[in-house]
N, CA, C and O atoms as a GROMACS GRO file, in nm:
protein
  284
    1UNK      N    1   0.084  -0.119   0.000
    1UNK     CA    2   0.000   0.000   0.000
    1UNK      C    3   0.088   0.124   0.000
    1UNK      O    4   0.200   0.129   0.051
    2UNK      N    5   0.033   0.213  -0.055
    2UNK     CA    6   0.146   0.338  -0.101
    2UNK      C    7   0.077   0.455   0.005
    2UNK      O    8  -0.045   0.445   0.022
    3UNK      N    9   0.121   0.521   0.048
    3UNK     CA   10   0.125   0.653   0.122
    3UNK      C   11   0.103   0.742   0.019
    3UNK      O   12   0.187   0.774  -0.065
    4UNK      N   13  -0.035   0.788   0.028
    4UNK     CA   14  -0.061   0.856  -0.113
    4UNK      C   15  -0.045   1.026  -0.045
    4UNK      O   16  -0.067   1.120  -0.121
    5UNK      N   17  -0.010   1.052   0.090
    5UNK     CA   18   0.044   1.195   0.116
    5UNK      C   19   0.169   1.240   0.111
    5UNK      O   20   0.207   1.345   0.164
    6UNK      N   21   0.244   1.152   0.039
    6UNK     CA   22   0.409   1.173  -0.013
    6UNK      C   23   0.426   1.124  -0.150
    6UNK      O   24   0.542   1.114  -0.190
    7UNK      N   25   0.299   1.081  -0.256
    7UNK     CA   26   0.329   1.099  -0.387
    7UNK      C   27   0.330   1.241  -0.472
    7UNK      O   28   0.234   1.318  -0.482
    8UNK      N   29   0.436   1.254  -0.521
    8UNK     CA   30   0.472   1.346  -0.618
    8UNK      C   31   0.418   1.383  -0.726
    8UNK      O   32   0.402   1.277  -0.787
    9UNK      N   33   0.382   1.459  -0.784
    9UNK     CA   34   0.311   1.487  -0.945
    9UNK      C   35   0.432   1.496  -1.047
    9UNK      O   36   0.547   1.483  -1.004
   10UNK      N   37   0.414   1.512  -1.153
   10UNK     CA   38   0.523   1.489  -1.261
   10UNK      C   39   0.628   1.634  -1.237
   10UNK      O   40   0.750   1.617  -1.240
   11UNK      N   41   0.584   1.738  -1.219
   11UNK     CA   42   0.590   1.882  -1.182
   11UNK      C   43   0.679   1.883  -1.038
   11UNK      O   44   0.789   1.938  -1.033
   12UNK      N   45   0.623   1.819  -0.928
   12UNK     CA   46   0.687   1.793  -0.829
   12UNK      C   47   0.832   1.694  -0.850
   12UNK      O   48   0.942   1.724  -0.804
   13UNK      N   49   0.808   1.603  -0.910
   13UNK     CA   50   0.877   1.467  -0.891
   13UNK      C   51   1.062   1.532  -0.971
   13UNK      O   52   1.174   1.512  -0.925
   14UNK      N   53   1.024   1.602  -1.090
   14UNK     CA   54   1.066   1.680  -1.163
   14UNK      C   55   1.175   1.775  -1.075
   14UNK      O   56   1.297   1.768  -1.090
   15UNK      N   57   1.105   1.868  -0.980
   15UNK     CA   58   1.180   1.972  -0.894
   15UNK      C   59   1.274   1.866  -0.806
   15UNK      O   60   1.386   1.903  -0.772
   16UNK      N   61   1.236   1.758  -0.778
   16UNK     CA   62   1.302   1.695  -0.687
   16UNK      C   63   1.395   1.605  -0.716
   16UNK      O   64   1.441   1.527  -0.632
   17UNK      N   65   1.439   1.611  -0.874
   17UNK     CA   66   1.536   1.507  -0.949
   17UNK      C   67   1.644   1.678  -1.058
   17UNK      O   68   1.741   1.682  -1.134
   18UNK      N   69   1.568   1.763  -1.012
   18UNK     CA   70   1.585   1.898  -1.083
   18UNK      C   71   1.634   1.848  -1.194
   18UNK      O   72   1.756   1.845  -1.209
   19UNK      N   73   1.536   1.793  -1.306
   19UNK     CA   74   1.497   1.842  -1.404
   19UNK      C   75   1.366   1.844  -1.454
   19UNK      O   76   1.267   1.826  -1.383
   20UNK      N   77   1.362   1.875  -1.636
   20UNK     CA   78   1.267   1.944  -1.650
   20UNK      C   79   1.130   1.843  -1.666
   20UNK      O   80   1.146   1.734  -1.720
   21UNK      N   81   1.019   1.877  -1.625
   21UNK     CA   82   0.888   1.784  -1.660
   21UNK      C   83   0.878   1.728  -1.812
   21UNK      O   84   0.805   1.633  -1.839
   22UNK      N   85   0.960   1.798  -1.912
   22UNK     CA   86   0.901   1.691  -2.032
   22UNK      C   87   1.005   1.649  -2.018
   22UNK      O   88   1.002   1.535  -2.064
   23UNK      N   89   1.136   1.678  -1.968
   23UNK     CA   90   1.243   1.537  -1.935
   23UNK      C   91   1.176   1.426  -1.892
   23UNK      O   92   1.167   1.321  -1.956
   24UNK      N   93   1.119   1.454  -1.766
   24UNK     CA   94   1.027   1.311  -1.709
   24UNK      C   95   0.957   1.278  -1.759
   24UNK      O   96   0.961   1.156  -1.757
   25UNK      N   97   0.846   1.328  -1.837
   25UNK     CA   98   0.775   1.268  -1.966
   25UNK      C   99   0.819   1.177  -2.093
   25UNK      O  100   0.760   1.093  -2.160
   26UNK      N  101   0.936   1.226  -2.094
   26UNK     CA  102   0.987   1.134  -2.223
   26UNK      C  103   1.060   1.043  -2.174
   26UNK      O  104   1.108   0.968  -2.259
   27UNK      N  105   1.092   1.018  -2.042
   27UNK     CA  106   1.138   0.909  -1.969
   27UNK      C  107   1.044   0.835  -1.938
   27UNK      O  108   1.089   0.729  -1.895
   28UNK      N  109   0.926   0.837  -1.939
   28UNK     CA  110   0.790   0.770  -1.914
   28UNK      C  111   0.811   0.701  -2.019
   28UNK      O  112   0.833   0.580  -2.009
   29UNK      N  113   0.807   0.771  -2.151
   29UNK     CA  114   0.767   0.712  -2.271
   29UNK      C  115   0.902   0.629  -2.333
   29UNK      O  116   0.880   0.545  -2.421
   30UNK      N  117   1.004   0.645  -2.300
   30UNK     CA  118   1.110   0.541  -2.341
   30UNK      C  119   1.132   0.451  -2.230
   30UNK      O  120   1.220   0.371  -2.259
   31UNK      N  121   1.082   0.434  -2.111
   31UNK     CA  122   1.067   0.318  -2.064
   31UNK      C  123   1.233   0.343  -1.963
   31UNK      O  124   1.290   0.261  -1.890
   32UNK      N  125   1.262   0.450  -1.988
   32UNK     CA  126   1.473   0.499  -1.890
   32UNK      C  127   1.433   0.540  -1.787
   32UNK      O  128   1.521   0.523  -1.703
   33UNK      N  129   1.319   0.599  -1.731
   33UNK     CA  130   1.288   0.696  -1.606
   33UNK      C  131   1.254   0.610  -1.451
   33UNK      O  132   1.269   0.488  -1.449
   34UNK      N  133   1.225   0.659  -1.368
   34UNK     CA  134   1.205   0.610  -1.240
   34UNK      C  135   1.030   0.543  -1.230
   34UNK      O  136   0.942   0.580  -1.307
   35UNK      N  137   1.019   0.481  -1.164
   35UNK     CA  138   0.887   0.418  -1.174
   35UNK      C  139   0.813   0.490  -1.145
   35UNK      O  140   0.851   0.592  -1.087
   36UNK      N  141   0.648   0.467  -1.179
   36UNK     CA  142   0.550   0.542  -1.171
   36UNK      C  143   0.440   0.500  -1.120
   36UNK      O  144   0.426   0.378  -1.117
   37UNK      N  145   0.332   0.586  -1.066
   37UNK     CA  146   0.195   0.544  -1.033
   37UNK      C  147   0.106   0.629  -1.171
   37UNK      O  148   0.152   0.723  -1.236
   38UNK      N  149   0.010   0.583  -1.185
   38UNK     CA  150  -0.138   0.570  -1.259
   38UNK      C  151  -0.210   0.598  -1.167
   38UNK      O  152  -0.228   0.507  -1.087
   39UNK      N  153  -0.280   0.732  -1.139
   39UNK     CA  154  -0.373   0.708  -1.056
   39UNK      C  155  -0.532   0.748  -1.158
   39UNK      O  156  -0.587   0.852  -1.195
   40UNK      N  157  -0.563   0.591  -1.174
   40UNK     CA  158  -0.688   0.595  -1.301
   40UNK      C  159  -0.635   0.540  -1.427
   40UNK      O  160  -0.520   0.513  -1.463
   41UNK      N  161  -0.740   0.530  -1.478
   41UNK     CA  162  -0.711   0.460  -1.642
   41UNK      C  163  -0.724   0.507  -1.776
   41UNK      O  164  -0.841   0.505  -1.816
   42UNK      N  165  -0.643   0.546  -1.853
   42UNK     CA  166  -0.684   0.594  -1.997
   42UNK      C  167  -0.515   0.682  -1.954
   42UNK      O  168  -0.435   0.674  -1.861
   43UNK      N  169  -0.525   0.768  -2.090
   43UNK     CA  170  -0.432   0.848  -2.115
   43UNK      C  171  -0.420   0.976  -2.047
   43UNK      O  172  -0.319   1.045  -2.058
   44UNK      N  173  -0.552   1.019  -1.955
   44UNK     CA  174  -0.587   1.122  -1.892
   44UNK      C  175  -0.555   1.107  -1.739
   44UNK      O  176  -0.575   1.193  -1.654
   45UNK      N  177  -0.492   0.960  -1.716
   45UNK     CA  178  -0.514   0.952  -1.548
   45UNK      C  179  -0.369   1.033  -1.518
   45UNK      O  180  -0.295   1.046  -1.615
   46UNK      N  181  -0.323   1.090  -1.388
   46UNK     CA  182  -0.256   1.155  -1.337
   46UNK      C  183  -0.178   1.063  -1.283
   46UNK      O  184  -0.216   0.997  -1.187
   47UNK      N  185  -0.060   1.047  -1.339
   47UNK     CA  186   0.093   1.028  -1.311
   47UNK      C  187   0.153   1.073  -1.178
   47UNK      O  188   0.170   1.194  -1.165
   48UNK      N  189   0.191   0.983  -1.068
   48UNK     CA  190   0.240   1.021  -0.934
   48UNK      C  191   0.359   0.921  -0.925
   48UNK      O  192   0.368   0.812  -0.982
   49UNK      N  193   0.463   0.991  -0.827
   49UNK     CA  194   0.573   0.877  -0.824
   49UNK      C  195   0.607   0.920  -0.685
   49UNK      O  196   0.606   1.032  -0.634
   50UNK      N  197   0.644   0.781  -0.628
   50UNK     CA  198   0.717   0.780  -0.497
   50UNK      C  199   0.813   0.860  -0.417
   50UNK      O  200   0.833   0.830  -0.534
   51UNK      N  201   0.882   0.920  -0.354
   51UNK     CA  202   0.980   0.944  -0.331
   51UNK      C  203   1.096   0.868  -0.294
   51UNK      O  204   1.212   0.904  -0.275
   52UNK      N  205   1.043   0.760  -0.287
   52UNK     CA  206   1.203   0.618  -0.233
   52UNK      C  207   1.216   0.579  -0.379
   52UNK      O  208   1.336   0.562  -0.403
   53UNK      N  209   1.142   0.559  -0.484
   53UNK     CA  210   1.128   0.532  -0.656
   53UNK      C  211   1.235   0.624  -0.717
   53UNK      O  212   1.328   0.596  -0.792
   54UNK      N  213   1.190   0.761  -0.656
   54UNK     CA  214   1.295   0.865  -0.749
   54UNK      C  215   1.442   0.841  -0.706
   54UNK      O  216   1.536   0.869  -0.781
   55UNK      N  217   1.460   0.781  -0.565
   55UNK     CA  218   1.560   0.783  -0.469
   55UNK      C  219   1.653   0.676  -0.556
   55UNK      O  220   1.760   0.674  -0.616
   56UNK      N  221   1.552   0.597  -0.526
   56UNK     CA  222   1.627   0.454  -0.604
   56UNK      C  223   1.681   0.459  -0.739
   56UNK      O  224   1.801   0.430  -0.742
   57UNK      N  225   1.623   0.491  -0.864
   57UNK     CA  226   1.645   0.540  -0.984
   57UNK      C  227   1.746   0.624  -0.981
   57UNK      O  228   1.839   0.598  -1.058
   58UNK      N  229   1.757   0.744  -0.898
   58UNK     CA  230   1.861   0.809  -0.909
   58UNK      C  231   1.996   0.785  -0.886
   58UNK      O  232   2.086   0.843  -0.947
   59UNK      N  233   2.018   0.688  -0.786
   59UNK     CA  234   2.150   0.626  -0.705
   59UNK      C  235   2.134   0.526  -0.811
   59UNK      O  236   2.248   0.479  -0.804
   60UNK      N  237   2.086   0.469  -0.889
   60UNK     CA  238   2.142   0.391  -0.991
   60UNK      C  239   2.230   0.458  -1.105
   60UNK      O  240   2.298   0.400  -1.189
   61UNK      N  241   2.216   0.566  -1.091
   61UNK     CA  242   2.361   0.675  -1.210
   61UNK      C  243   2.455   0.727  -1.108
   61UNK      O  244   2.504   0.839  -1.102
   62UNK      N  245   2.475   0.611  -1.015
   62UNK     CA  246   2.615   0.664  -0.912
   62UNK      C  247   2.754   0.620  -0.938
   62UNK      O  248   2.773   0.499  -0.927
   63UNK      N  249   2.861   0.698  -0.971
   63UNK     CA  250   2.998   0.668  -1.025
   63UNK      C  251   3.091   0.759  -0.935
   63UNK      O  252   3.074   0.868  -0.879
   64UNK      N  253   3.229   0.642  -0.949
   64UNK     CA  254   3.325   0.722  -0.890
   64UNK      C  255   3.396   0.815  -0.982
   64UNK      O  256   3.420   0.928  -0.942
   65UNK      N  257   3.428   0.780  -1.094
   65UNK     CA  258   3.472   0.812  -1.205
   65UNK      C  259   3.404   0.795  -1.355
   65UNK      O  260   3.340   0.704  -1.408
   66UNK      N  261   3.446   0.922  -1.399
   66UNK     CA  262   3.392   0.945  -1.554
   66UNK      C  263   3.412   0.842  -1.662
   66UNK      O  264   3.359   0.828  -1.773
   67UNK      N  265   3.519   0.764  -1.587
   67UNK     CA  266   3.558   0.649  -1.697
   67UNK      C  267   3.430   0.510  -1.663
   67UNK      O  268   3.415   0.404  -1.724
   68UNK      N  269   3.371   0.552  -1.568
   68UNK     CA  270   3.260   0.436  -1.537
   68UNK      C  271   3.141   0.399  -1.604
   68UNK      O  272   3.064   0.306  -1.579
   69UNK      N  273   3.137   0.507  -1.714
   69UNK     CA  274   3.012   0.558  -1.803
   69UNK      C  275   2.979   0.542  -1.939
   69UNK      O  276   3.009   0.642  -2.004
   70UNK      N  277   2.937   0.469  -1.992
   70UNK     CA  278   2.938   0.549  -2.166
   70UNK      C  279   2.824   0.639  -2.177
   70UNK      O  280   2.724   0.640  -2.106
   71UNK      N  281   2.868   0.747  -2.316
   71UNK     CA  282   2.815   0.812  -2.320
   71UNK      C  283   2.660   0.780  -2.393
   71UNK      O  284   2.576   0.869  -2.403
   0.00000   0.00000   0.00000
């Protein structure tokens, strides 16, 4: 069960990974971005994401060095 008074909106989730909302949008849509909630069904339902989701996703691009990476 999710704690729906600490899900994020795309707008929020966005400020808190500081970048931009159609960054996170097109990470939705190529399937690269942090996981998501659906809240509702169709193309209109409102997109919410976790804050331990963004946490997690993010510490997965953790390096000591530049040589750890391709571009």
């Amino acid at each position: 069960m999710h704690d729906t008074s600490t899900l994020l909106t795309t707008v929020e989730a966005a400020a808190y990974l500081r970048l931009s909302p159609r960054t996170l949008e097109r990470f939705r849509v190529e399937g690269t971005g942090p996981k998501f909630l659906k809240a509702g069904a169709g193309k209109r339902a409102r997109v919410l994401y976790e804050p331990g989701e963004l946490h997690k996703w993010l510490t997965g691009f953790t390096y000591s060095s530049t040589s750890e990476y391709g571009a």
